[in-house]
Short mmCIF file of C-alpha atoms in Angstrom, two decimals:
data_model
loop_
_atom_site.label_atom_id
_atom_site.label_comp_id
_atom_site.label_asym_id
_atom_site.label_seq_id
_atom_site.Cartn_x
_atom_site.Cartn_y
_atom_site.Cartn_z
CA MET C 1 -9.90 14.01 -2.92
CA ASN C 2 -9.04 17.57 -4.26
CA CYS C 3 -6.98 17.73 -7.12
CA GLU C 4 -5.60 21.36 -8.90
CA ARG C 5 -3.10 21.72 -10.87
CA ILE C 6 -1.05 25.08 -10.12
CA ASP C 7 1.14 27.29 -12.36
CA LEU C 8 4.37 28.22 -10.31
CA TYR C 9 5.19 30.84 -12.42
CA LYS C 10 2.06 32.57 -12.30
CA GLU C 11 2.44 32.32 -8.55
CA PHE C 12 5.61 33.63 -8.09
CA GLY C 13 5.84 36.11 -11.23
CA LEU C 14 8.24 34.62 -12.76
CA GLU C 15 8.91 34.98 -16.51
CA ARG C 16 8.65 31.61 -18.47
CA THR C 17 11.03 31.09 -21.13
CA ASP C 18 10.26 28.59 -24.35
CA GLY C 19 10.42 24.89 -23.02
CA CYS C 20 9.80 25.42 -19.26
CA ASP C 21 7.22 23.69 -17.33
CA GLY C 22 6.84 24.25 -13.40
CA TYR C 23 3.68 23.17 -12.81
CA LEU C 24 2.16 21.19 -9.25
CA THR C 25 -0.46 19.25 -9.05
CA CYS C 26 -2.10 18.95 -5.92
CA TYR C 27 -4.02 16.06 -4.49
CA VAL C 28 -5.47 16.78 -1.15
CA PRO C 29 -7.97 15.04 0.83
CA LYS C 30 -11.66 16.07 1.11
CA ALA C 31 -12.51 17.12 4.76
CA ASN C 32 -14.53 14.64 6.44
CA THR C 33 -17.41 15.84 7.94
CA GLU C 34 -17.69 12.68 10.16
CA ILE C 35 -14.60 13.05 12.35
CA LYS C 36 -12.43 16.59 13.13
CA PRO C 37 -10.66 18.01 10.27
CA LYS C 38 -7.00 17.22 10.05
CA ILE C 39 -3.55 18.86 9.29
CA ARG C 40 -1.38 16.88 7.56
CA PRO C 41 1.97 16.57 6.57
CA ALA C 42 3.10 17.47 2.95
CA MET C 43 5.15 15.41 0.17
CA ILE C 44 6.46 16.73 -2.99
CA VAL C 45 6.99 13.88 -5.92
CA CYS C 46 9.79 14.73 -8.15
CA PRO C 47 9.97 11.86 -10.80
CA GLY C 48 12.99 11.03 -12.20
CA GLY C 49 14.46 10.72 -15.92
CA GLY C 50 17.98 11.93 -16.46
CA TYR C 51 16.71 15.47 -16.76
CA ALA C 52 15.53 14.58 -19.97
CA PHE C 53 12.46 13.52 -19.08
CA ARG C 54 10.04 12.52 -16.26
CA SER C 55 9.36 9.28 -15.14
CA GLU C 56 5.72 8.32 -14.86
CA ARG C 57 6.19 5.67 -12.78
CA GLU C 58 7.81 7.56 -10.24
CA GLY C 59 5.34 10.27 -10.48
CA GLU C 60 1.91 9.75 -9.75
CA PRO C 61 1.81 6.31 -8.39
CA VAL C 62 4.20 7.41 -5.69
CA ALA C 63 1.94 10.65 -4.67
CA ILE C 64 -1.13 8.17 -4.30
CA ARG C 65 0.91 5.99 -2.05
CA PHE C 66 1.78 9.01 0.56
CA LEU C 67 -2.05 9.96 -0.24
CA SER C 68 -2.87 7.01 1.03
CA LYS C 69 -0.53 7.09 3.93
CA GLY C 70 -2.09 10.51 5.37
CA TYR C 71 -0.47 12.68 3.44
CA SER C 72 -1.29 15.73 1.30
CA ALA C 73 0.83 14.63 -1.73
CA PHE C 74 1.85 17.10 -4.86
CA LEU C 75 3.61 16.05 -7.98
CA LEU C 76 6.16 18.45 -9.48
CA GLU C 77 6.47 19.21 -12.79
CA TYR C 78 9.74 20.65 -13.13
CA THR C 79 11.41 21.67 -16.31
CA VAL C 80 13.55 19.12 -18.19
CA ASN C 81 15.96 19.40 -20.89
CA LYS C 82 17.33 22.94 -19.00
CA PRO C 83 20.40 23.68 -17.48
CA PHE C 84 20.83 24.76 -13.70
CA PRO C 85 19.39 26.52 -12.21
CA THR C 86 15.56 26.17 -13.60
CA ALA C 87 14.47 23.01 -12.27
CA LEU C 88 15.62 23.90 -8.46
CA ILE C 89 13.89 26.92 -8.56
CA GLU C 90 11.12 25.78 -9.49
CA SER C 91 11.12 23.17 -6.78
CA ALA C 92 12.36 25.58 -4.17
CA ALA C 93 8.65 27.63 -5.54
CA ALA C 94 7.05 24.40 -4.61
CA VAL C 95 7.77 24.03 -1.33
CA ALA C 96 7.09 28.14 -0.64
CA TYR C 97 3.56 27.52 -2.22
CA ILE C 98 2.97 24.93 -0.24
CA ARG C 99 3.51 26.79 3.28
CA ARG C 100 2.32 29.62 1.54
CA ASN C 101 -1.17 27.81 1.28
CA ALA C 102 -0.68 25.53 4.40
CA GLU C 103 -4.67 27.02 5.13
CA ARG C 104 -5.81 25.83 2.30
CA TYR C 105 -4.43 22.68 1.83
CA SER C 106 -4.83 21.80 5.54
CA VAL C 107 -1.22 21.07 5.26
CA ASP C 108 1.71 21.55 8.25
CA VAL C 109 4.04 24.19 7.40
CA ASN C 110 6.27 22.49 9.62
CA HIS C 111 6.33 19.11 7.97
CA VAL C 112 6.66 19.82 4.34
CA GLY C 113 8.97 17.18 2.53
CA ALA C 114 10.07 15.66 -0.98
CA ILE C 115 10.73 12.85 -2.50
CA GLY C 116 12.83 12.26 -5.67
CA PHE C 117 13.75 9.54 -7.96
CA SER C 118 17.55 8.89 -9.61
CA ALA C 119 17.46 12.53 -11.50
CA GLY C 120 14.28 13.55 -9.06
CA GLY C 121 16.58 12.29 -6.53
CA HIS C 122 19.51 14.93 -7.75
CA LEU C 123 16.69 17.76 -7.70
CA VAL C 124 15.25 16.72 -4.02
CA GLY C 125 18.88 16.58 -2.60
CA SER C 126 20.09 19.79 -4.03
CA LEU C 127 16.72 21.43 -2.60
CA ALA C 128 17.50 19.50 0.64
CA THR C 129 21.54 21.30 0.88
CA MET C 130 21.30 24.53 -1.65
CA PHE C 131 18.07 26.05 -0.30
CA GLY C 132 19.78 29.32 0.23
CA ASP C 133 21.65 29.56 -2.67
CA ASP C 134 21.45 32.86 -4.76
CA ALA C 135 20.03 31.31 -7.56
CA ILE C 136 16.34 31.13 -5.84
CA ALA C 137 17.18 34.36 -3.55
CA LYS C 138 17.51 35.91 -6.88
CA ALA C 139 13.86 34.41 -8.61
CA LEU C 140 12.09 34.14 -5.68
CA ALA C 141 13.05 36.96 -3.21
CA ILE C 142 11.72 35.15 -0.23
CA PRO C 143 13.64 34.21 2.94
CA ALA C 144 15.61 30.81 2.24
CA GLU C 145 13.90 29.05 5.34
CA GLN C 146 10.59 28.97 3.34
CA CYS C 147 12.23 27.24 0.75
CA ARG C 148 14.24 24.17 2.77
CA PRO C 149 11.89 20.83 3.03
CA ASP C 150 11.91 19.55 6.65
CA ALA C 151 12.82 15.66 5.69
CA VAL C 152 13.65 14.57 2.19
CA VAL C 153 13.78 11.22 0.49
CA LEU C 154 16.06 10.11 -2.36
CA SER C 155 15.50 7.14 -3.99
CA TYR C 156 18.79 5.98 -5.81
CA PRO C 157 19.56 9.28 -6.23
CA VAL C 158 22.60 10.89 -8.40
CA VAL C 159 24.62 12.78 -6.15
CA THR C 160 27.69 13.02 -7.79
CA MET C 161 28.93 15.15 -11.03
CA SER C 162 32.43 13.10 -10.73
CA ALA C 163 32.94 9.97 -12.53
CA ALA C 164 30.62 7.77 -10.79
CA THR C 165 27.41 9.60 -11.88
CA HIS C 166 25.04 9.20 -14.57
CA GLY C 167 26.36 11.02 -17.74
CA GLY C 168 23.19 12.07 -19.28
CA THR C 169 21.82 13.56 -15.86
CA ARG C 170 25.10 15.45 -15.44
CA GLU C 171 25.24 16.75 -19.13
CA ILE C 172 21.77 18.20 -19.02
CA ILE C 173 22.14 19.98 -15.90
CA THR C 174 25.42 21.23 -16.06
CA GLY C 175 25.06 22.14 -19.54
CA GLY C 176 28.25 20.63 -20.51
CA ASP C 177 29.83 23.60 -17.97
CA VAL C 178 32.67 21.68 -16.18
CA SER C 179 32.70 24.53 -14.12
CA LEU C 180 29.77 23.86 -12.52
CA ARG C 181 30.45 19.72 -11.43
CA ASP C 182 31.42 20.95 -7.83
CA ARG C 183 28.74 23.06 -7.28
CA LEU C 184 26.10 20.57 -8.38
CA SER C 185 27.44 17.73 -6.66
CA VAL C 186 25.24 17.27 -3.84
CA GLU C 187 27.50 15.56 -1.47
CA LYS C 188 29.57 18.69 -1.49
CA ARG C 189 26.84 20.95 -0.56
CA VAL C 190 25.68 19.21 2.76
CA THR C 191 25.85 21.58 5.92
CA LYS C 192 24.45 21.26 9.13
CA ASP C 193 21.50 22.94 8.15
CA SER C 194 20.57 20.40 5.40
CA ALA C 195 17.40 18.64 5.52
CA PRO C 196 17.59 14.99 7.25
CA ALA C 197 17.55 12.55 4.23
CA PHE C 198 16.26 8.99 3.90
CA ILE C 199 18.33 7.31 1.39
CA TRP C 200 17.93 3.82 -0.35
CA HIS C 201 19.33 2.58 -3.30
CA THR C 202 20.36 -0.83 -4.68
CA PHE C 203 23.75 -2.77 -4.95
CA GLU C 204 23.22 -3.87 -8.15
CA ASP C 205 22.06 -0.49 -9.87
CA ASP C 206 23.62 -0.12 -13.09
CA GLY C 207 22.41 3.01 -14.12
CA VAL C 208 23.40 5.30 -11.02
CA PRO C 209 25.97 3.42 -9.29
CA VAL C 210 25.54 2.72 -5.50
CA VAL C 211 28.38 4.97 -4.61
CA ASN C 212 26.21 8.13 -4.93
CA SER C 213 24.06 7.28 -1.97
CA LEU C 214 27.21 6.32 -0.03
CA LEU C 215 29.03 9.42 -0.48
CA LEU C 216 26.04 11.30 0.57
CA ALA C 217 25.53 9.55 3.64
CA SER C 218 29.33 9.88 4.22
CA ALA C 219 28.60 13.76 4.01
CA TYR C 220 25.80 13.60 6.02
CA LEU C 221 27.83 11.69 8.63
CA LYS C 222 30.38 14.28 8.57
CA CYS C 223 27.98 17.43 9.43
CA GLY C 224 26.05 15.65 11.96
CA VAL C 225 22.98 15.50 9.98
CA PRO C 226 20.08 12.92 10.85
CA PHE C 227 19.86 10.57 7.75
CA GLY C 228 18.82 6.77 7.07
CA LEU C 229 20.44 4.43 4.38
CA HIS C 230 19.37 1.24 2.99
CA ILE C 231 21.38 -0.51 0.20
CA PHE C 232 19.31 -3.30 -1.14
CA GLU C 233 21.69 -6.24 -2.54
CA LYS C 234 18.89 -6.88 -5.55
CA GLY C 235 17.36 -4.66 -8.13
CA TRP C 236 17.82 -2.76 -10.81
CA HIS C 237 17.79 0.93 -11.62
CA GLY C 238 13.85 2.60 -11.68
CA LEU C 239 12.30 0.48 -9.24
CA SER C 240 9.95 2.58 -8.11
CA LEU C 241 7.20 1.51 -6.04
CA ILE C 242 7.67 -2.18 -7.21
CA SER C 243 4.35 -2.55 -7.43
CA ASP C 244 1.16 -3.24 -10.27
CA GLU C 245 0.76 0.28 -10.89
CA THR C 246 4.39 0.77 -11.37
CA HIS C 247 5.60 -2.52 -13.17
CA ASP C 248 3.96 -4.98 -15.74
CA ASP C 249 3.62 -8.33 -14.83
CA GLY C 250 6.83 -10.78 -15.55
CA ALA C 251 9.18 -7.94 -14.92
CA GLY C 252 11.14 -9.50 -12.09
CA ASP C 253 9.24 -7.58 -9.68
CA THR C 254 9.03 -11.07 -7.74
CA ALA C 255 12.62 -11.29 -7.42
CA PHE C 256 12.81 -7.41 -5.89
CA ALA C 257 10.02 -7.66 -3.75
CA SER C 258 11.92 -7.46 -0.36
CA VAL C 259 13.15 -4.07 -2.06
CA SER C 260 9.58 -2.68 -1.55
CA ALA C 261 10.01 -2.61 2.41
CA TRP C 262 11.50 0.98 1.47
CA VAL C 263 8.34 2.57 1.48
CA GLU C 264 7.60 2.04 5.03
CA LEU C 265 11.44 2.10 6.08
CA ALA C 266 10.76 5.82 4.55
CA LEU C 267 7.82 6.34 5.94
CA ASP C 268 8.64 5.47 9.83
CA PHE C 269 11.75 7.60 9.34
CA LEU C 270 9.23 10.67 8.25
CA SER C 271 7.34 9.50 11.83
CA ASP C 272 10.25 9.65 14.20
CA ARG C 273 10.40 13.25 12.39
CA GLY C 274 6.90 14.29 13.29
CA PHE C 275 5.41 13.78 9.83
CA LYS C 276 1.83 12.43 10.68
CA ALA C 277 -1.56 13.80 10.22
CA ARG C 278 -3.19 14.91 13.55
CA ASN C 279 -6.20 16.75 14.37
#
């Protein structure tokens, strides 16, 4: 496996202010000399953490899981504790960087996806619907289609900035600016051009209410954009992969084991959209 860390600010000539991250760690399989070279789909991983931190449990373990399934994986260290649009610009830059370097990473330019968890789900959902936003266009000066993911996976995502949101996430990403709430409510930004989405949540989630995913699915349905929606009954917020790599022993994983099916369900959704390694 080839592994490197890319400075997206340097790649796009952006000015990095204090507190900004914007790094992309690449996990790319080495070419196997015993078989024909493969062109792989790409998956960008955006962990959750309420825009206050980035959960390690929702980061590298997820990237490695997608790597094991035939993807080239990319972990985005997006900036936290700064309001819109910093993280969104960084996520758009990640998509554009991968497309720009598709040959280097043996990536299929037409199958670049992103997966986000909780607040990371808000970031990825925003990218899926706001890739043409003026803030991105001004910062990156590239066509909007270069920043659009081809499909996204949203895991117990923060979607709305209304009363049903996660308060901490809303406060940080809006910077307390009430006028930004509508603009950053993902369900209000869905159009016919939004990226297809696989969405999953649990009924018992008391951190980010399940209505967030229902609102987004309804908006996708209204706009005629393909989506998958799976609501599992059991499970607390932040389940990640529900594996030994993401949970301590005795943390209740056995009770939520059935929820781990979300990984294969998401992979099937993506496969139906052509996300497959090929020669």
